[in-house]
Tab-separated table of C-alpha atoms in Angstrom:
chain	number	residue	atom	x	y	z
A	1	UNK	CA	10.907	-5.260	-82.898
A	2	UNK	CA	9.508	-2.992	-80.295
A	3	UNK	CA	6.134	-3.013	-82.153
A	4	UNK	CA	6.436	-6.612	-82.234
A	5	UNK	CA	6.861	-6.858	-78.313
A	6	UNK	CA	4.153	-4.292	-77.720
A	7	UNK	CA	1.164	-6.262	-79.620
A	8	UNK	CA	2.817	-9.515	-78.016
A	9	UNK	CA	2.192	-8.035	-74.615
A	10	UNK	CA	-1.374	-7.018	-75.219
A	11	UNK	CA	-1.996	-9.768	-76.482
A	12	UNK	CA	-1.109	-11.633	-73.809
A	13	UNK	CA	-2.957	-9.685	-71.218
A	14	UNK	CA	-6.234	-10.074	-73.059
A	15	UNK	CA	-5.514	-13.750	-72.889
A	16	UNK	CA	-4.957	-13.222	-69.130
A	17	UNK	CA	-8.022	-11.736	-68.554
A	18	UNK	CA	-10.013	-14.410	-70.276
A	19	UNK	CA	-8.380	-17.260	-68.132
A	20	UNK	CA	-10.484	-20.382	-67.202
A	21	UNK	CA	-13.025	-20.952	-64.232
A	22	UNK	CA	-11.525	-24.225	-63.400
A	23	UNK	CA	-8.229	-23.798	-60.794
A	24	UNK	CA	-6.628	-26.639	-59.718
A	25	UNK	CA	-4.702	-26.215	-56.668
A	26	UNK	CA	-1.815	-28.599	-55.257
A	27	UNK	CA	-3.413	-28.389	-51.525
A	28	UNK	CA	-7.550	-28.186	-51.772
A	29	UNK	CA	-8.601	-24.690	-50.495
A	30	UNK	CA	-11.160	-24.394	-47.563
A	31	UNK	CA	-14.077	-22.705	-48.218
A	32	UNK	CA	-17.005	-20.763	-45.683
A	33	UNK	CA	-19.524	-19.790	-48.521
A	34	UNK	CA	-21.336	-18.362	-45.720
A	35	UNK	CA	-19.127	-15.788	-44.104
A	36	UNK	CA	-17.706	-15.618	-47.855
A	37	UNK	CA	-14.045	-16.679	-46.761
A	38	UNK	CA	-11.537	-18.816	-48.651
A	39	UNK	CA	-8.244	-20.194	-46.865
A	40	UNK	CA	-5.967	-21.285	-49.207
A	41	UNK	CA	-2.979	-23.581	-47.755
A	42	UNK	CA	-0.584	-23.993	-50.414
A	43	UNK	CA	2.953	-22.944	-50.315
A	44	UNK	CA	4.274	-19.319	-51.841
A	45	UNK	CA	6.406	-18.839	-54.558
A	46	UNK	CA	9.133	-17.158	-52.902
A	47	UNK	CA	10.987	-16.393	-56.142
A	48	UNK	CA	8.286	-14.946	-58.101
A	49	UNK	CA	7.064	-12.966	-55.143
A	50	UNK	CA	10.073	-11.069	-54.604
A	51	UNK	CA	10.314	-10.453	-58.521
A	52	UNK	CA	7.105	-9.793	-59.319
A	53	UNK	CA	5.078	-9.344	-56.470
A	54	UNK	CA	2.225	-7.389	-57.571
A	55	UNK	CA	1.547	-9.419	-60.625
A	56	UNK	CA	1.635	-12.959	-58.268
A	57	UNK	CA	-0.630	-11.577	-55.817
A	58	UNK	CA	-3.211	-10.376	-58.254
A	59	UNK	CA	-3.446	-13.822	-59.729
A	60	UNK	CA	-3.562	-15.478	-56.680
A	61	UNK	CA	-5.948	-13.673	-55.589
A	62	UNK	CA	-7.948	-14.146	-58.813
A	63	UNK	CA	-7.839	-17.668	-58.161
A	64	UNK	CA	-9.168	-17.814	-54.427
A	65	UNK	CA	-12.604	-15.487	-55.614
A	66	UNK	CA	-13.022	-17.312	-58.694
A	67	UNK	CA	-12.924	-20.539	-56.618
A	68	UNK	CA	-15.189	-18.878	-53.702
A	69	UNK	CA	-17.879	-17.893	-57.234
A	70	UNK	CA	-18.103	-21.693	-58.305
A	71	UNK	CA	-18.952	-22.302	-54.793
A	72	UNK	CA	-21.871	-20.094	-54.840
A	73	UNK	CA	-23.076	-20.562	-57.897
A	74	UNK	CA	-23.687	-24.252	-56.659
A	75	UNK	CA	-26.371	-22.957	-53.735
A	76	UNK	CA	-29.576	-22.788	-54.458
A	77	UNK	CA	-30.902	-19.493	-56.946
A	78	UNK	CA	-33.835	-17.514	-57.273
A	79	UNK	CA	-35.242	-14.235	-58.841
A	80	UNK	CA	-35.982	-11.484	-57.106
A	81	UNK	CA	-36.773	-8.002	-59.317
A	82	UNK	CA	-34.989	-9.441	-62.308
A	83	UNK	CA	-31.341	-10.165	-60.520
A	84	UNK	CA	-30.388	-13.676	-59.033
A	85	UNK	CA	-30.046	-14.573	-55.550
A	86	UNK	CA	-27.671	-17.192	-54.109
A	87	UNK	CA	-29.229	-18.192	-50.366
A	88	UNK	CA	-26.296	-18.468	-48.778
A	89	UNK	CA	-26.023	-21.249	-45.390
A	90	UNK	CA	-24.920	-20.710	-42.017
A	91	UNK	CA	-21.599	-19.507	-40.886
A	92	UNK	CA	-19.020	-22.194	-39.882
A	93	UNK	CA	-16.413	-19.665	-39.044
A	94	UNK	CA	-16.813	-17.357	-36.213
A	95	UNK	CA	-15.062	-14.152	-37.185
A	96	UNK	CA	-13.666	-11.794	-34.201
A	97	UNK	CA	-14.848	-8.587	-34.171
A	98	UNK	CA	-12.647	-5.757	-32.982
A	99	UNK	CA	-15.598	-4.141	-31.328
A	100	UNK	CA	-18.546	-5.418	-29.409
A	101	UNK	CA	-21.718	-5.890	-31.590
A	102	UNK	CA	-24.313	-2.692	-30.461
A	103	UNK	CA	-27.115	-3.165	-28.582
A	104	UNK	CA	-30.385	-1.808	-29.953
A	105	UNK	CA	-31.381	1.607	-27.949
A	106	UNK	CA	-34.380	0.819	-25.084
A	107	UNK	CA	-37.642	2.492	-25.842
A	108	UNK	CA	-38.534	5.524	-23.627
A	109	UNK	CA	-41.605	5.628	-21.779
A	110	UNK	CA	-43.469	7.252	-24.668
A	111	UNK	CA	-42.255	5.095	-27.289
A	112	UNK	CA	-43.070	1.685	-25.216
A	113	UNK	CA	-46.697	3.572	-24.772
A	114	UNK	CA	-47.058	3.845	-28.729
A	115	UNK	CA	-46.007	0.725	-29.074
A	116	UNK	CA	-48.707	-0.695	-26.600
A	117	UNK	CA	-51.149	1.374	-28.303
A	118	UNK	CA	-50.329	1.032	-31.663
A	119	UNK	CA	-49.350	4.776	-31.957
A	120	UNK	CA	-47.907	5.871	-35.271
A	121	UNK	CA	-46.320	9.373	-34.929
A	122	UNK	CA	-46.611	11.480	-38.444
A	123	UNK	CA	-43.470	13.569	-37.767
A	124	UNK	CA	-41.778	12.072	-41.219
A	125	UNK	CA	-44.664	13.309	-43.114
A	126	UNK	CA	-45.279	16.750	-41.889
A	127	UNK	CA	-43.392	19.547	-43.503
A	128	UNK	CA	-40.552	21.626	-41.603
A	129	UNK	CA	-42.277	24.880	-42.902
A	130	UNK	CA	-45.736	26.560	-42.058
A	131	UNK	CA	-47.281	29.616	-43.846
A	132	UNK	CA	-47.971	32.180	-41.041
A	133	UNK	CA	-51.060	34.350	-42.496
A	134	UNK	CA	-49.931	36.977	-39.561
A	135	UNK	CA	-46.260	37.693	-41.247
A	136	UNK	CA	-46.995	36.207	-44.518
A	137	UNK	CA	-44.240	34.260	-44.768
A	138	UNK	CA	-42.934	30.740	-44.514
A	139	UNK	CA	-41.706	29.543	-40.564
A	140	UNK	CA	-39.608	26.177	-39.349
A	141	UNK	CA	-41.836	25.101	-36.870
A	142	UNK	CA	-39.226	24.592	-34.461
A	143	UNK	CA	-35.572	26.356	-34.002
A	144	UNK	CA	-33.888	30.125	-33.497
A	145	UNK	CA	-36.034	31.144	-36.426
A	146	UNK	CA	-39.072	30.231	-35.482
A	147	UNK	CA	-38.343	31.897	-31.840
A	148	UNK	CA	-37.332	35.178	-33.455
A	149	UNK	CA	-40.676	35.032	-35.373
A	150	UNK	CA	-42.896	34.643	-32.243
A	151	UNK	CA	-41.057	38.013	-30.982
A	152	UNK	CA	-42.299	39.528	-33.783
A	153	UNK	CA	-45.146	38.726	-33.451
A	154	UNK	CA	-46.023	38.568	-29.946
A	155	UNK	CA	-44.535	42.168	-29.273
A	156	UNK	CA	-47.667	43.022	-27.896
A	157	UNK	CA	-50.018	41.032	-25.222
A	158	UNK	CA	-53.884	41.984	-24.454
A	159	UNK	CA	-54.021	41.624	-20.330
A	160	UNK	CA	-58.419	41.616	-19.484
A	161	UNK	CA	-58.218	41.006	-15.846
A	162	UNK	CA	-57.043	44.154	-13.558
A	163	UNK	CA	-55.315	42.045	-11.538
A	164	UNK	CA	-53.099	40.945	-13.974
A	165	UNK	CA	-52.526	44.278	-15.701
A	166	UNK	CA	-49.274	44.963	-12.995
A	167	UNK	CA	-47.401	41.334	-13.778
A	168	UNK	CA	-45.207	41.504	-16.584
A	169	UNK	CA	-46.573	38.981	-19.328
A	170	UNK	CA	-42.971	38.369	-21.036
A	171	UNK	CA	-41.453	37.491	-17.701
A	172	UNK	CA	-43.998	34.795	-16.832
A	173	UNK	CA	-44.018	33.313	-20.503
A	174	UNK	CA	-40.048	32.933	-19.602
A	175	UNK	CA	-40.988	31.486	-16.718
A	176	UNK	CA	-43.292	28.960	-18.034
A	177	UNK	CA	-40.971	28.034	-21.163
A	178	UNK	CA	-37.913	27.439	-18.129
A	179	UNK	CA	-40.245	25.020	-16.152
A	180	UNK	CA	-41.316	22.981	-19.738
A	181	UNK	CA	-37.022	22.911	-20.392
A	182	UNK	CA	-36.812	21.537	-16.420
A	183	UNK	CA	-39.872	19.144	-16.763
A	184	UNK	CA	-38.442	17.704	-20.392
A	185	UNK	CA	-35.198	17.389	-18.408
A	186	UNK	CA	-36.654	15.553	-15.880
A	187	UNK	CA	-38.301	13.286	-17.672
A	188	UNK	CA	-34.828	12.483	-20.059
A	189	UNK	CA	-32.870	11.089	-16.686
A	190	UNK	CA	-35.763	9.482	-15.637
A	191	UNK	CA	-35.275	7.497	-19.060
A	192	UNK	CA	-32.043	7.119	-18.229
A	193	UNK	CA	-32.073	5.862	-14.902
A	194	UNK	CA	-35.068	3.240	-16.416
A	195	UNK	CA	-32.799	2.088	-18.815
A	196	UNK	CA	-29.676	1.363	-16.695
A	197	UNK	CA	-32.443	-0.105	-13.390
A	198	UNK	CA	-31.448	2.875	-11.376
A	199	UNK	CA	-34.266	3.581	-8.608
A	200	UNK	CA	-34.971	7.037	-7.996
A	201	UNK	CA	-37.597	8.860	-5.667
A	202	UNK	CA	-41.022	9.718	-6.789
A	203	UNK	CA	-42.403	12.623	-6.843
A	204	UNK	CA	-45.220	13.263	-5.028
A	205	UNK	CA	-47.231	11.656	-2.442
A	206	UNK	CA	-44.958	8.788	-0.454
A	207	UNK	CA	-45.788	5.379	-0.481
A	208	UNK	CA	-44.671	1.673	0.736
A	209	UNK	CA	-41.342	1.934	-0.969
A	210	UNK	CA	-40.647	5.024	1.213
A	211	UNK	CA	-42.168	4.197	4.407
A	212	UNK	CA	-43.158	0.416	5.027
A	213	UNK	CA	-44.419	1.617	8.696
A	214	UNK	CA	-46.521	4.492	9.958
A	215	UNK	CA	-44.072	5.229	12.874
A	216	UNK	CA	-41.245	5.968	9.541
A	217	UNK	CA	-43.907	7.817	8.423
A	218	UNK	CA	-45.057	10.165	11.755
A	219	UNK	CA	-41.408	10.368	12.343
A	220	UNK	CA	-40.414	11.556	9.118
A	221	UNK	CA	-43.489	14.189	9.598
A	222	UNK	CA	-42.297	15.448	12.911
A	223	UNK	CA	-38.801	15.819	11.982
A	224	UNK	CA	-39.920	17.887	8.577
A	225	UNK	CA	-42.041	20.168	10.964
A	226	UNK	CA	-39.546	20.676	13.937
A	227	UNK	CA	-36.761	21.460	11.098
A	228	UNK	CA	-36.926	25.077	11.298
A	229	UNK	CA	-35.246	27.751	13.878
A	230	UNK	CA	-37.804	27.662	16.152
A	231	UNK	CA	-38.118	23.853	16.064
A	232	UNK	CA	-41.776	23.819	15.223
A	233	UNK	CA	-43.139	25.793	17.511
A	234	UNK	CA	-44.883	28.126	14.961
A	235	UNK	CA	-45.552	25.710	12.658
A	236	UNK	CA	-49.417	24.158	12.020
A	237	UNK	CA	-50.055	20.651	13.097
A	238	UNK	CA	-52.570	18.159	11.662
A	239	UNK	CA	-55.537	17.088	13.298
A	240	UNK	CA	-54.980	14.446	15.896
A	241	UNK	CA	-50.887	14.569	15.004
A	242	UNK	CA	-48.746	13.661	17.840
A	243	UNK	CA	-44.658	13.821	17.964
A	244	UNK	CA	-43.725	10.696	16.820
A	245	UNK	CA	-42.042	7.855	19.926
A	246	UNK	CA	-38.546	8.650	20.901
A	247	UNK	CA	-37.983	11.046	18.084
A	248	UNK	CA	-36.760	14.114	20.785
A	249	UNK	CA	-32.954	11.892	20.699
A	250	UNK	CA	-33.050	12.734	17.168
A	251	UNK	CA	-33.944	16.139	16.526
A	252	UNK	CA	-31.679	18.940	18.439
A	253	UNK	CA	-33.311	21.424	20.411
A	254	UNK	CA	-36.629	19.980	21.121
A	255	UNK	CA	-38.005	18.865	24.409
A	256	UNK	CA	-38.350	15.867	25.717
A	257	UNK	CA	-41.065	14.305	27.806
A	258	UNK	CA	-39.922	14.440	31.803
A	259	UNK	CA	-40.597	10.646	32.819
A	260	UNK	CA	-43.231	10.529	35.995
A	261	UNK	CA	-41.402	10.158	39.440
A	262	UNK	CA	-41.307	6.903	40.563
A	263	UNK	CA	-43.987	5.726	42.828
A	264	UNK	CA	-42.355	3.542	45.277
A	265	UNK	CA	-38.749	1.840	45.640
A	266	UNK	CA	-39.937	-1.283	43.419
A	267	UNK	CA	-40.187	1.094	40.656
A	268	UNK	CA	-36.902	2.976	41.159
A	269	UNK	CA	-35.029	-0.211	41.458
A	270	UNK	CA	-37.050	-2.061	38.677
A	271	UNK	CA	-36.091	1.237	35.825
A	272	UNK	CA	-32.133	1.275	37.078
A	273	UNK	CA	-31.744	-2.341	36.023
A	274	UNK	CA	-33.490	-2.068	32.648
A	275	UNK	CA	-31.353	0.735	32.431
A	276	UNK	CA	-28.514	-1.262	33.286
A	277	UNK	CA	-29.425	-4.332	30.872
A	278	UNK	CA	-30.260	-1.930	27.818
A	279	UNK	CA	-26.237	-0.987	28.683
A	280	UNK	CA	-24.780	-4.315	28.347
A	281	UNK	CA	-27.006	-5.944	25.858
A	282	UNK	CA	-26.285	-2.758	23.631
A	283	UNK	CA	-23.671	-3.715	20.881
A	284	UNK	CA	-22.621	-0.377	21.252
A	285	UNK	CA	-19.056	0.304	22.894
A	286	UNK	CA	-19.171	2.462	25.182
A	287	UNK	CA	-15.213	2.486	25.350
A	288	UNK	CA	-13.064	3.064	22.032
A	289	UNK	CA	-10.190	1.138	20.822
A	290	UNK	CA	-9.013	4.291	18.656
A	291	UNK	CA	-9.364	6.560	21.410
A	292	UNK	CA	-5.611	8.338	21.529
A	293	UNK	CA	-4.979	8.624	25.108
A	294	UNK	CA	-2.018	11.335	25.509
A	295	UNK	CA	1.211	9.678	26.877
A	296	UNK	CA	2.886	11.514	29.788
A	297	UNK	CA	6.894	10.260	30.037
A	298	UNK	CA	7.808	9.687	33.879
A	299	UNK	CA	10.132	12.046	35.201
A	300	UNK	CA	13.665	11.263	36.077
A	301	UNK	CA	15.095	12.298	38.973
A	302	UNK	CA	18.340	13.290	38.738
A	303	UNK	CA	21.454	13.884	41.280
A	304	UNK	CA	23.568	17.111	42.233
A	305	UNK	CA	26.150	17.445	44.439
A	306	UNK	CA	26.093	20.224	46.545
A	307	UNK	CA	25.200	21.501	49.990
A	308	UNK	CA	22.445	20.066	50.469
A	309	UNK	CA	22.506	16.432	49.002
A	310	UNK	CA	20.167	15.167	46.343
A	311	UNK	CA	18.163	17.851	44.015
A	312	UNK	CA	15.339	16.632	41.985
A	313	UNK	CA	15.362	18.175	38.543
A	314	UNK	CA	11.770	20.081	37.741
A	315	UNK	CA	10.837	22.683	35.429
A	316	UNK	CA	13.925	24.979	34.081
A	317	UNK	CA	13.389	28.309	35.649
A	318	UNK	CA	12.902	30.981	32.263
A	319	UNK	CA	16.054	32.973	31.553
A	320	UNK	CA	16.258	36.956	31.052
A	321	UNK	CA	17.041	38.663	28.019
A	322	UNK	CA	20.711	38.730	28.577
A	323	UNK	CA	20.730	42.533	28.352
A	324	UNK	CA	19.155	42.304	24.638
A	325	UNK	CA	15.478	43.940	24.598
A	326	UNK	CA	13.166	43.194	22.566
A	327	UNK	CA	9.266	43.774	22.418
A	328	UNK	CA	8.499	41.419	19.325
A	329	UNK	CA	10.187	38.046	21.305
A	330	UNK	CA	8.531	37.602	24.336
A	331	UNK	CA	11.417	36.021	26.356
A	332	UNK	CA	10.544	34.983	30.188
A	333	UNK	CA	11.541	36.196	33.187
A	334	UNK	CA	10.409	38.706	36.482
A	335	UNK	CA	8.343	42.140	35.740
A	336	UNK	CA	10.143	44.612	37.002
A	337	UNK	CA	7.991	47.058	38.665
């Protein structure tokens, strides 16, 4: 009998797997051929899916795709390299995402260039090793190897000019290779900062966006010049450059222009009330509201009988040591001489 059952059973699972492409479903299933999603309404066995859950869900879920198949294979077809194509429509579903989709990566200055120009780099092609006739060897043309190689090889430098022949070669070639590192750094924030519409300062000569006036402009030069210890005094000047209008307020430590006595009493009077109105059309205040004043308590006066009648209360005379001495505390009191 347990033969019997055994060939019964395969049996029967060779049948299952050879079940029909027609389903019919109590509740019609909704379809979305285009984001490939089936929703299927009807109500779950409750019984079975307790007893045989495993079983259940694999056929119900065999039911759903083969259902979602019929659907496509009712678009549209064509060949392409000897397989079929469904086209498949628009989405009417809109799926959520649990992350935001990613924006494509903005083109560096170099890159938008190329693509101006029509500039194919040939990086892909190029092979990561070169034969070096000197070593006779193969090099990566970049990385710690290739470094260690150009020791070897430049262990030795050739200096012509005499004036040259006291500078160390190796220490300016490290110099050089640090300014190239600075420069490519540079130009990577400067990428950066394009991408995200961050302006930065240029580098260079200034221009409108700096200074929109020439008095910015001679005032920016005369407080560069008069920013050293002496104020300026050694330093060069331009031809024809003058200290720029009211910029002595500014700076610390330079002079300013004495203003010419005035002539007659017309004058005098005339400069105190500009003076006056430049004061009190100023929005400045010229009194603070934060200013702490320091509060000084009123003192009581205070009665004692005695002799003589009334005693006002003042500063409590300071009190000797009390016979204890000692040089650390400094306690009040007379000197004695």
């Amino acid at each position: 009998m347990d033969i019997v059952n055994s060939i019964l059973e395969k049996y029967t699972q060779k049948k299952d797997t050879c079940k029909s492409t027609i389903v019919n479903k109590d509740v019609e299933v909704e379809t979305d051929v285009g984001s490939l999603l089936v929703l299927d309404f009807n109500s779950v066995n409750l019984k079975v899916m307790r007893s045989q859950s495993e079983q259940y869900l694999k056929s119900l879920t065999r039911d759903n795709v083969q259902i979602l198949i019929n659907k496509i294979w009712e678009l549209p077809t064509e060949r392409i390299d000897e397989v079929i194509v469904a086209k498949l429509p628009k989405q009417e579903f809109v799926l959520p995402r649990s992350r935001q989709i990613p924006k494509p990566k903005p083109l560096t200055k170099w890159q938008q260039f190329a693509k101006e120009k029509g500039i194919k780099s040939k990086q892909k092609n190029k092979s990561k090793l070169k034969w070096d006739e000197e070593l006779q060897k193969w090099l990566p043309t970049f990385g710690y190897k290739h470094n260690k190689a150009m020791e070897q090889k430049e262990w030795l430098v050739e200096v012509n000019d005499e004036g040259k022949a006291m500078e160390d070669p190796f220490a300016a070639a490290k110099e050089a290779k640090e300014e190239r590192k600075s420069k490519n750094e540079l130009q990577r924030l400067r990428n950066i900062a394009k991408t995200k519409n961050i302006k930065i300062p240029k580098v260079g000569l200034p221009t409108r966006e700096h200074f929109s006036d020439s008095q910015q402009l001679s005032q920016a030069m005369t407080i560069a010049r008069t920013s050293t210890a002496s104020v300026g005094k050694f330093q060069d000047r331009l031809p024809k450059e003058k200290d720029a209008k009211g910029i002595a307020k500014q700076v610390p430590g330079m002079k300013r222009k004495a203003e010419k006595i005035p002539q007659n009493l017309q004058e005098e009077k005339r400069r105190n009330t500009d003076l006056a109105d430049s004061i009190l059309k100023s929005n400045m205040k010229i009194l603070r509201k934060d200013f702490s004043v320091p509060k000084i308590k009123p003192v009581k006066a205070g009665r004692e009988k005695g002799k003589k009648g009334t005693k006002i209360k003042g500063a409590k005379k300071p009190k000797a040591g009390k016979g204890q001495r000692n040089m650390k505390l400094k306690v009040g009191g007379r000197k004695r001489r």
